[in-house]
Amino acid sequence: MNKHTTLPNLMQKLVSDEEIQLIAEAVGYRDSSRTFTLRELIHFFLLAAMHQWKSFRHGADVGPLYGLPRFHYSTVSKKAKEVPYDIMKRLLALIISKCNRQTRRSLRFPKPLRVVDSTTVTVGKNRLPWAPYHGERAGVKLHVAYSPESSLPADVVETTGLRHDGPVGEQLTNAQQVLVEDRAYFKIERLDRFVEQHQLFVIRMKDNIELHQKKSLKRLSSTSSSVQADFTCQLGTKQCRSTKRHRVVIFRDANGRDIRVVTNLFHASAETIADMYQQRWTVEVFFRWVKQYLNVPTLFGTTENAVYNQLFAAFIAYVLLRWLYDQTKKQTNVSLSFISFVRRFFSGQLPLDWKSGMAAALFEYAQIYGRRMYNFG
C-alpha cells in the first residue's frame, strides 16, 4: 500500500513530461535510463524532502512504499550526480511561474517587494571539498529573491559558502519591484547607481556610515509611530560620499533597537518605508521553514549536481505545498496556518472542511487548465 504521494502526484499534474523533456533538451541532457528516469529522480527528491529521508540508501529502502520503482541506492546516487542541476533550477522557475498566477495578493505597498537574502547549508569539509567555508566546515549558499506578496521565492542563485552576498545580489535586482535588503548589500556607489537606473530600494545602512547635510522631511507625527526620524542627506565621508541625496528613515523595531534604512522612495510615508523593511523577516521565516521541514541540512550527495539537485527540489516541494495551501484556503472559512496545514495534511488529520476545500481547489484547477487531478493522498 502506497504511503503519502501527494507531492509527486501534484507535480505530475502541474508539469507534463513534455515540459520536463524540453527543459532537459535546453540544458543538453538526454535521459537514456529505463529503470530510473529523470521524472523519478525528481519524485525521489520531493519525497526525500517531505518525509525526512536520511540518505540515498534510506530512500532506496522505503521508496517503493511511496510509489517509486525498486532500485539500488547506487542507481539514484549516480543519477543525481549525472543530471545537470540546471534542470531542477529551471523546473523550479517554471513551477513558480505557474503557481504565482493564482497566489498573488496585495500587501498595499506602492509596488511589489523583492526581498533579497541568502542562507548557507554547511557540512564537514571533507564532504564537499569543492565548497570550502570556514574552519572544518564546507558549505553552499542559496541567494534568494523572495516575494512576500506570494510567499514564494522569485529567483535563486547558487554559490559556494564563501561567496559574498553583495556581488551576487546584483543578479537579483528587478526594476519592476522594490528591493528590500539587509546591510550585507549596502554600498554607497550601488545606491547612486540604483537611482540612475530607477531601481527602487529600501536597504538597511551600516552603523558607521556618516550622514552629510541632513534635511528633515515634513511629516505628520504620531505617538503610535515607531519612526524616529525622516530626512534626506548624502552618505559617507569626504573620501567616499554619495553623489545623490538619499532619503533615510530611522525607526524602532519590536526589540527597541533603532534601525536605519536608506531609500529612493519619496512618495511613501516613513511608516510605510519601515513596514517595507520589516517584510525582510519573511525571507528569514522562509529559510527557517525550509531547513526545519524539508530536510535541507541533510545533504545526500557530494558533487555539485547531487547537492544542488536536492536543494532545488526542496524549494520545489515548498512551492507545491504553498500553492496547495493557498488554493485550499480560498475554499474554506476555517482558519489554519501554513505550518498547521502541512503537519495535519501529512498526518492525515486535516479538518473535513479543508479536505472538501482541497478537492474543490483541485477540481477548479482541472477545469481551468484541462488537467486531471486524481490520486491525491
GROMACS .gro file of C-alpha atoms in nm:
model
  377
    1MET     CA    1   0.000   0.000   0.000
    2ASN     CA    2   0.147   0.337  -0.104
    3LYS     CA    3   0.211   0.599   0.160
    4HIS     CA    4   0.157   0.974   0.115
    5THR     CA    5   0.242   1.054  -0.251
    6THR     CA    6   0.066   1.388  -0.287
    7LEU     CA    7   0.365   1.597  -0.394
    8PRO     CA    8   0.478   1.371  -0.681
    9ASN     CA    9   0.116   1.345  -0.798
   10LEU     CA   10   0.069   1.722  -0.781
   11MET     CA   11   0.399   1.773  -0.959
   12GLN     CA   12   0.291   1.536  -1.236
   13LYS     CA   13  -0.030   1.732  -1.290
   14LEU     CA   14   0.134   2.076  -1.289
   15VAL     CA   15   0.430   1.987  -1.514
   16SER     CA   16   0.397   1.749  -1.808
   17ASP     CA   17   0.659   1.503  -1.931
   18GLU     CA   18   0.686   1.716  -2.245
   19GLU     CA   19   0.779   2.024  -2.041
   20ILE     CA   20   1.046   1.830  -1.850
   21GLN     CA   21   1.180   1.696  -2.180
   22LEU     CA   22   1.203   2.049  -2.323
   23ILE     CA   23   1.399   2.167  -2.018
   24ALA     CA   24   1.635   1.868  -2.042
   25GLU     CA   25   1.693   1.934  -2.412
   26ALA     CA   26   1.762   2.303  -2.346
   27VAL     CA   27   2.029   2.204  -2.095
   28GLY     CA   28   2.171   1.940  -2.330
   29TYR     CA   29   2.082   1.637  -2.118
   30ARG     CA   30   1.950   1.315  -2.270
   31ASP     CA   31   1.778   1.073  -2.033
   32SER     CA   32   1.867   0.724  -2.156
   33SER     CA   33   1.769   0.536  -1.840
   34ARG     CA   34   1.472   0.300  -1.843
   35THR     CA   35   1.492   0.179  -1.482
   36PHE     CA   36   1.519   0.516  -1.306
   37THR     CA   37   1.415   0.816  -1.516
   38LEU     CA   38   1.459   1.189  -1.469
   39ARG     CA   39   1.095   1.216  -1.360
   40GLU     CA   40   1.158   0.951  -1.092
   41LEU     CA   41   1.467   1.138  -0.967
   42ILE     CA   42   1.252   1.449  -0.925
   43HIS     CA   43   0.990   1.250  -0.735
   44PHE     CA   44   1.262   1.090  -0.521
   45PHE     CA   45   1.394   1.429  -0.405
   46LEU     CA   46   1.042   1.565  -0.342
   47LEU     CA   47   0.962   1.265  -0.122
   48ALA     CA   48   1.302   1.283   0.049
   49ALA     CA   49   1.235   1.647   0.140
   50MET     CA   50   0.887   1.595   0.280
   51HIS     CA   51   0.946   1.265   0.459
   52GLN     CA   52   1.288   1.345   0.603
   53TRP     CA   53   1.477   1.059   0.438
   54LYS     CA   54   1.831   1.028   0.571
   55SER     CA   55   2.030   0.920   0.265
   56PHE     CA   56   2.016   0.767  -0.082
   57ARG     CA   57   2.025   0.423   0.084
   58HIS     CA   58   1.730   0.509   0.310
   59GLY     CA   59   1.534   0.639   0.010
   60ALA     CA   60   1.602   0.322  -0.187
   61ASP     CA   61   1.474   0.111   0.105
   62VAL     CA   62   1.145   0.298   0.156
   63GLY     CA   63   1.090   0.443  -0.194
   64PRO     CA   64   0.865   0.160  -0.321
   65LEU     CA   65   0.624   0.235  -0.033
   66TYR     CA   66   0.575   0.579  -0.187
   67GLY     CA   67   0.518   0.463  -0.545
   68LEU     CA   68   0.880   0.469  -0.668
   69PRO     CA   69   1.016   0.168  -0.859
   70ARG     CA   70   1.252  -0.069  -0.682
   71PHE     CA   71   1.613   0.039  -0.730
   72HIS     CA   72   1.956   0.009  -0.569
   73TYR     CA   73   2.071   0.319  -0.382
   74SER     CA   74   2.375   0.347  -0.613
   75THR     CA   75   2.133   0.396  -0.904
   76VAL     CA   76   1.979   0.713  -0.765
   77SER     CA   77   2.319   0.834  -0.640
   78LYS     CA   78   2.463   0.801  -0.990
   79LYS     CA   79   2.157   0.968  -1.142
   80ALA     CA   80   2.174   1.263  -0.902
   81LYS     CA   81   2.541   1.304  -0.990
   82GLU     CA   82   2.495   1.298  -1.368
   83VAL     CA   83   2.177   1.509  -1.407
   84PRO     CA   84   2.276   1.877  -1.452
   85TYR     CA   85   2.125   2.070  -1.163
   86ASP     CA   86   2.025   2.346  -1.406
   87ILE     CA   87   1.733   2.117  -1.496
   88MET     CA   88   1.599   2.129  -1.140
   89LYS     CA   89   1.665   2.503  -1.122
   90ARG     CA   90   1.470   2.569  -1.443
   91LEU     CA   91   1.195   2.338  -1.324
   92LEU     CA   92   1.168   2.543  -1.004
   93ALA     CA   93   1.133   2.863  -1.211
   94LEU     CA   94   0.861   2.703  -1.425
   95ILE     CA   95   0.660   2.587  -1.124
   96ILE     CA   96   0.694   2.926  -0.954
   97SER     CA   97   0.562   3.099  -1.265
   98LYS     CA   98   0.262   2.863  -1.280
   99CYS     CA   99   0.180   2.886  -0.910
  100ASN     CA  100   0.232   3.263  -0.897
  101ARG     CA  101  -0.058   3.318  -1.136
  102GLN     CA  102  -0.313   3.222  -0.872
  103THR     CA  103  -0.146   3.304  -0.539
  104ARG     CA  104  -0.059   3.674  -0.563
  105ARG     CA  105  -0.219   3.900  -0.305
  106SER     CA  106  -0.189   4.269  -0.220
  107LEU     CA  107   0.022   4.397   0.069
  108ARG     CA  108  -0.088   4.757  -0.009
  109PHE     CA  109   0.258   4.886  -0.094
  110PRO     CA  110   0.327   5.121  -0.391
  111LYS     CA  111   0.499   4.835  -0.579
  112PRO     CA  112   0.559   4.465  -0.517
  113LEU     CA  113   0.850   4.393  -0.283
  114ARG     CA  114   1.154   4.182  -0.370
  115VAL     CA  115   1.329   4.073  -0.050
  116VAL     CA  116   1.687   3.955  -0.114
  117ASP     CA  117   1.890   3.747   0.131
  118SER     CA  118   2.092   3.425   0.149
  119THR     CA  119   2.110   3.107   0.355
  120THR     CA  120   2.405   2.871   0.399
  121VAL     CA  121   2.398   2.493   0.429
  122THR     CA  122   2.715   2.351   0.588
  123VAL     CA  123   2.867   2.003   0.627
  124GLY     CA  124   3.208   1.863   0.718
  125LYS     CA  125   3.485   1.996   0.491
  126ASN     CA  126   3.567   1.650   0.354
  127ARG     CA  127   3.212   1.607   0.223
  128LEU     CA  128   3.231   1.898  -0.022
  129PRO     CA  129   3.598   1.971  -0.100
  130TRP     CA  130   3.486   2.196  -0.388
  131ALA     CA  131   3.293   2.424  -0.148
  132PRO     CA  132   3.529   2.537   0.133
  133TYR     CA  133   3.367   2.752   0.400
  134HIS     CA  134   3.517   2.821   0.744
  135GLY     CA  135   3.747   2.603   0.953
  136GLU     CA  136   3.641   2.241   0.942
  137ARG     CA  137   3.322   2.317   0.750
  138ALA     CA  138   3.229   2.317   0.383
  139GLY     CA  139   2.914   2.489   0.264
  140VAL     CA  140   2.694   2.613  -0.017
  141LYS     CA  141   2.479   2.925  -0.033
  142LEU     CA  142   2.141   2.988  -0.184
  143HIS     CA  143   2.083   3.356  -0.261
  144VAL     CA  144   1.709   3.415  -0.287
  145ALA     CA  145   1.483   3.691  -0.412
  146TYR     CA  146   1.163   3.632  -0.215
  147SER     CA  147   0.815   3.773  -0.275
  148PRO     CA  148   0.615   3.848   0.043
  149GLU     CA  149   0.319   3.911  -0.187
  150SER     CA  150   0.304   3.546  -0.295
  151SER     CA  151   0.506   3.388  -0.009
  152LEU     CA  152   0.721   3.225  -0.279
  153PRO     CA  153   1.083   3.257  -0.391
  154ALA     CA  154   1.102   3.454  -0.713
  155ASP     CA  155   1.461   3.376  -0.811
  156VAL     CA  156   1.750   3.170  -0.671
  157VAL     CA  157   2.126   3.187  -0.732
  158GLU     CA  158   2.352   2.912  -0.600
  159THR     CA  159   2.715   2.966  -0.492
  160THR     CA  160   2.971   2.818  -0.256
  161GLY     CA  161   2.959   2.935   0.105
  162LEU     CA  162   3.246   3.185   0.089
  163ARG     CA  163   3.088   3.394  -0.188
  164HIS     CA  164   2.992   3.736  -0.051
  165ASP     CA  165   2.625   3.837  -0.070
  166GLY     CA  166   2.684   4.182  -0.223
  167PRO     CA  167   2.809   4.090  -0.573
  168VAL     CA  168   2.555   3.807  -0.609
  169GLY     CA  169   2.278   4.050  -0.517
  170GLU     CA  170   2.341   4.227  -0.848
  171GLN     CA  171   2.188   3.925  -1.023
  172LEU     CA  172   1.868   3.952  -0.820
  173THR     CA  173   1.759   4.309  -0.895
  174ASN     CA  174   1.432   4.390  -1.072
  175ALA     CA  175   1.330   4.739  -1.179
  176GLN     CA  176   0.960   4.648  -1.153
  177GLN     CA  177   0.986   4.577  -0.780
  178VAL     CA  178   1.118   4.742  -0.463
  179LEU     CA  179   1.441   4.578  -0.345
  180VAL     CA  180   1.445   4.516   0.030
  181GLU     CA  181   1.788   4.418   0.161
  182ASP     CA  182   1.999   4.398   0.476
  183ARG     CA  183   2.335   4.564   0.549
  184ALA     CA  184   2.532   4.299   0.358
  185TYR     CA  185   2.407   4.455   0.033
  186PHE     CA  186   2.475   4.818   0.131
  187LYS     CA  187   2.727   5.003  -0.084
  188ILE     CA  188   2.722   5.378  -0.149
  189GLU     CA  189   2.813   5.355  -0.520
  190ARG     CA  190   2.541   5.093  -0.564
  191LEU     CA  191   2.273   5.324  -0.421
  192ASP     CA  192   2.373   5.608  -0.656
  193ARG     CA  193   2.358   5.366  -0.949
  194PHE     CA  194   2.013   5.242  -0.844
  195VAL     CA  195   1.884   5.599  -0.851
  196GLU     CA  196   2.015   5.644  -1.207
  197GLN     CA  197   1.867   5.308  -1.313
  198HIS     CA  198   1.529   5.381  -1.147
  199GLN     CA  199   1.564   5.074  -0.927
  200LEU     CA  200   1.354   5.135  -0.615
  201PHE     CA  201   1.508   5.011  -0.289
  202VAL     CA  202   1.483   5.000   0.088
  203ILE     CA  203   1.820   4.891   0.230
  204ARG     CA  204   1.949   4.890   0.586
  205MET     CA  205   2.254   5.109   0.637
  206LYS     CA  206   2.575   5.006   0.808
  207ASP     CA  207   2.609   5.158   1.154
  208ASN     CA  208   2.929   5.352   1.079
  209ILE     CA  209   2.801   5.541   0.774
  210GLU     CA  210   2.830   5.918   0.813
  211LEU     CA  211   2.534   6.141   0.725
  212HIS     CA  212   2.618   6.471   0.548
  213GLN     CA  213   2.396   6.781   0.520
  214LYS     CA  214   2.080   6.635   0.670
  215LYS     CA  215   1.750   6.799   0.579
  216SER     CA  216   1.436   6.686   0.763
  217LEU     CA  217   1.125   6.599   0.567
  218LYS     CA  218   0.783   6.724   0.672
  219ARG     CA  219   0.564   6.455   0.821
  220LEU     CA  220   0.262   6.413   1.046
  221SER     CA  221   0.384   6.295   1.385
  222SER     CA  222   0.201   6.018   1.567
  223THR     CA  223   0.250   5.884   1.917
  224SER     CA  224   0.190   5.529   1.793
  225SER     CA  225   0.453   5.551   1.517
  226SER     CA  226   0.785   5.371   1.552
  227VAL     CA  227   0.955   5.625   1.323
  228GLN     CA  228   1.222   5.834   1.497
  229ALA     CA  229   1.348   6.046   1.205
  230ASP     CA  230   1.290   6.106   0.835
  231PHE     CA  231   1.534   6.317   0.631
  232THR     CA  232   1.745   6.341   0.317
  233CYS     CA  233   2.125   6.357   0.312
  234GLN     CA  234   2.440   6.248   0.137
  235LEU     CA  235   2.604   5.934   0.267
  236GLY     CA  236   2.967   5.868   0.356
  237THR     CA  237   3.285   6.057   0.426
  238LYS     CA  238   3.453   6.318   0.208
  239GLN     CA  239   3.674   6.048   0.060
  240CYS     CA  240   3.377   5.828  -0.035
  241ARG     CA  241   3.047   6.018  -0.047
  242SER     CA  242   2.731   5.958  -0.245
  243THR     CA  243   2.675   6.191  -0.540
  244LYS     CA  244   2.299   6.170  -0.483
  245ARG     CA  245   2.092   6.279  -0.188
  246HIS     CA  246   1.913   5.981  -0.037
  247ARG     CA  247   1.622   5.951   0.199
  248VAL     CA  248   1.698   5.799   0.540
  249VAL     CA  249   1.428   5.668   0.774
  250ILE     CA  250   1.512   5.571   1.130
  251PHE     CA  251   1.259   5.360   1.317
  252ARG     CA  252   1.248   5.143   1.627
  253ASP     CA  253   1.192   4.769   1.590
  254ALA     CA  254   0.994   4.540   1.823
  255ASN     CA  255   1.301   4.498   2.045
  256GLY     CA  256   1.352   4.871   2.087
  257ARG     CA  257   1.656   4.891   1.858
  258ASP     CA  258   1.698   5.180   1.615
  259ILE     CA  259   1.704   5.064   1.251
  260ARG     CA  260   1.841   5.300   0.982
  261VAL     CA  261   1.728   5.236   0.625
  262VAL     CA  262   1.804   5.429   0.308
  263THR     CA  263   1.558   5.451   0.019
  264ASN     CA  264   1.478   5.637  -0.302
  265LEU     CA  265   1.103   5.618  -0.237
  266PHE     CA  266   0.988   5.975  -0.172
  267HIS     CA  267   0.613   5.938  -0.218
  268ALA     CA  268   0.558   5.684   0.059
  269SER     CA  269   0.522   5.767   0.427
  270ALA     CA  270   0.807   5.693   0.667
  271GLU     CA  271   0.582   5.437   0.836
  272THR     CA  272   0.532   5.259   0.502
  273ILE     CA  273   0.909   5.254   0.446
  274ALA     CA  274   0.955   5.099   0.792
  275ASP     CA  275   0.685   4.839   0.715
  276MET     CA  276   0.855   4.755   0.386
  277TYR     CA  277   1.186   4.685   0.554
  278GLN     CA  278   1.022   4.473   0.822
  279GLN     CA  279   0.888   4.250   0.544
  280ARG     CA  280   1.251   4.135   0.514
  281TRP     CA  281   1.183   3.897   0.801
  282THR     CA  282   0.953   3.696   0.573
  283VAL     CA  283   1.253   3.552   0.388
  284GLU     CA  284   1.413   3.458   0.723
  285VAL     CA  285   1.094   3.268   0.811
  286PHE     CA  286   1.105   3.101   0.469
  287PHE     CA  287   1.467   2.987   0.520
  288ARG     CA  288   1.390   2.858   0.870
  289TRP     CA  289   1.083   2.669   0.745
  290VAL     CA  290   1.268   2.503   0.456
  291LYS     CA  291   1.556   2.395   0.680
  292GLN     CA  292   1.328   2.265   0.954
  293TYR     CA  293   1.066   2.084   0.748
  294LEU     CA  294   1.228   1.993   0.414
  295ASN     CA  295   1.539   1.805   0.523
  296VAL     CA  296   1.774   2.064   0.371
  297PRO     CA  297   2.061   2.032   0.625
  298THR     CA  298   2.096   1.660   0.537
  299LEU     CA  299   2.283   1.658   0.205
  300PHE     CA  300   2.285   1.315   0.039
  301GLY     CA  301   2.548   1.361  -0.233
  302THR     CA  302   2.894   1.515  -0.256
  303THR     CA  303   2.900   1.658  -0.611
  304GLU     CA  304   2.760   1.991  -0.730
  305ASN     CA  305   2.482   1.824  -0.928
  306ALA     CA  306   2.375   1.597  -0.642
  307VAL     CA  307   2.379   1.877  -0.383
  308TYR     CA  308   2.202   2.144  -0.588
  309ASN     CA  309   1.951   1.896  -0.734
  310GLN     CA  310   1.846   1.812  -0.378
  311LEU     CA  311   1.830   2.176  -0.266
  312PHE     CA  312   1.631   2.298  -0.566
  313ALA     CA  313   1.394   2.003  -0.527
  314ALA     CA  314   1.335   2.107  -0.165
  315PHE     CA  315   1.236   2.454  -0.289
  316ILE     CA  316   1.002   2.291  -0.542
  317ALA     CA  317   0.842   2.094  -0.257
  318TYR     CA  318   0.785   2.419  -0.066
  319VAL     CA  319   0.628   2.591  -0.369
  320LEU     CA  320   0.391   2.298  -0.429
  321LEU     CA  321   0.283   2.288  -0.064
  322ARG     CA  322   0.239   2.665  -0.050
  323TRP     CA  323   0.031   2.660  -0.369
  324LEU     CA  324  -0.188   2.378  -0.237
  325TYR     CA  325  -0.239   2.565   0.093
  326ASP     CA  326  -0.325   2.897  -0.074
  327GLN     CA  327  -0.570   2.739  -0.318
  328THR     CA  328  -0.741   2.537  -0.043
  329LYS     CA  329  -0.762   2.834   0.196
  330LYS     CA  330  -0.972   3.021  -0.059
  331GLN     CA  331  -1.234   2.745  -0.044
  332THR     CA  332  -1.282   2.732   0.335
  333ASN     CA  333  -1.375   2.960   0.623
  334VAL     CA  334  -1.189   2.754   0.885
  335SER     CA  335  -0.863   2.926   0.987
  336LEU     CA  336  -0.546   2.714   0.962
  337SER     CA  337  -0.184   2.834   0.948
  338PHE     CA  338   0.051   2.706   0.678
  339ILE     CA  339   0.259   2.507   0.929
  340SER     CA  340  -0.052   2.356   1.085
  341PHE     CA  341  -0.184   2.270   0.738
  342VAL     CA  342   0.136   2.083   0.643
  343ARG     CA  343   0.151   1.892   0.971
  344ARG     CA  344  -0.214   1.786   0.959
  345PHE     CA  345  -0.203   1.717   0.588
  346PHE     CA  346   0.077   1.463   0.614
  347SER     CA  347  -0.055   1.307   0.933
  348GLY     CA  348  -0.400   1.261   0.772
  349GLN     CA  349  -0.568   1.491   1.027
  350LEU     CA  350  -0.693   1.777   0.810
  351PRO     CA  351  -1.036   1.912   0.913
  352LEU     CA  352  -1.318   1.793   0.689
  353ASP     CA  353  -1.378   2.149   0.570
  354TRP     CA  354  -1.018   2.168   0.445
  355LYS     CA  355  -1.040   1.830   0.274
  356SER     CA  356  -1.350   1.948   0.090
  357GLY     CA  357  -1.179   2.279   0.009
  358MET     CA  358  -0.878   2.098  -0.135
  359ALA     CA  359  -1.097   1.883  -0.356
  360ALA     CA  360  -1.278   2.194  -0.481
  361ALA     CA  361  -0.950   2.378  -0.548
  362LEU     CA  362  -0.805   2.088  -0.745
  363PHE     CA  363  -1.128   2.046  -0.943
  364GLU     CA  364  -1.123   2.419  -1.024
  365TYR     CA  365  -0.763   2.390  -1.146
  366ALA     CA  366  -0.858   2.092  -1.362
  367GLN     CA  367  -1.146   2.286  -1.517
  368ILE     CA  368  -0.926   2.588  -1.597
  369TYR     CA  369  -0.617   2.409  -1.727
  370GLY     CA  370  -0.766   2.087  -1.855
  371ARG     CA  371  -0.555   1.862  -1.631
  372ARG     CA  372  -0.694   1.564  -1.444
  373MET     CA  373  -0.626   1.582  -1.070
  374TYR     CA  374  -0.672   1.239  -0.920
  375ASN     CA  375  -0.480   1.001  -0.691
  376PHE     CA  376  -0.421   1.254  -0.415
  377GLY     CA  377  -0.344   1.146  -0.061
   0.00000   0.00000   0.00000
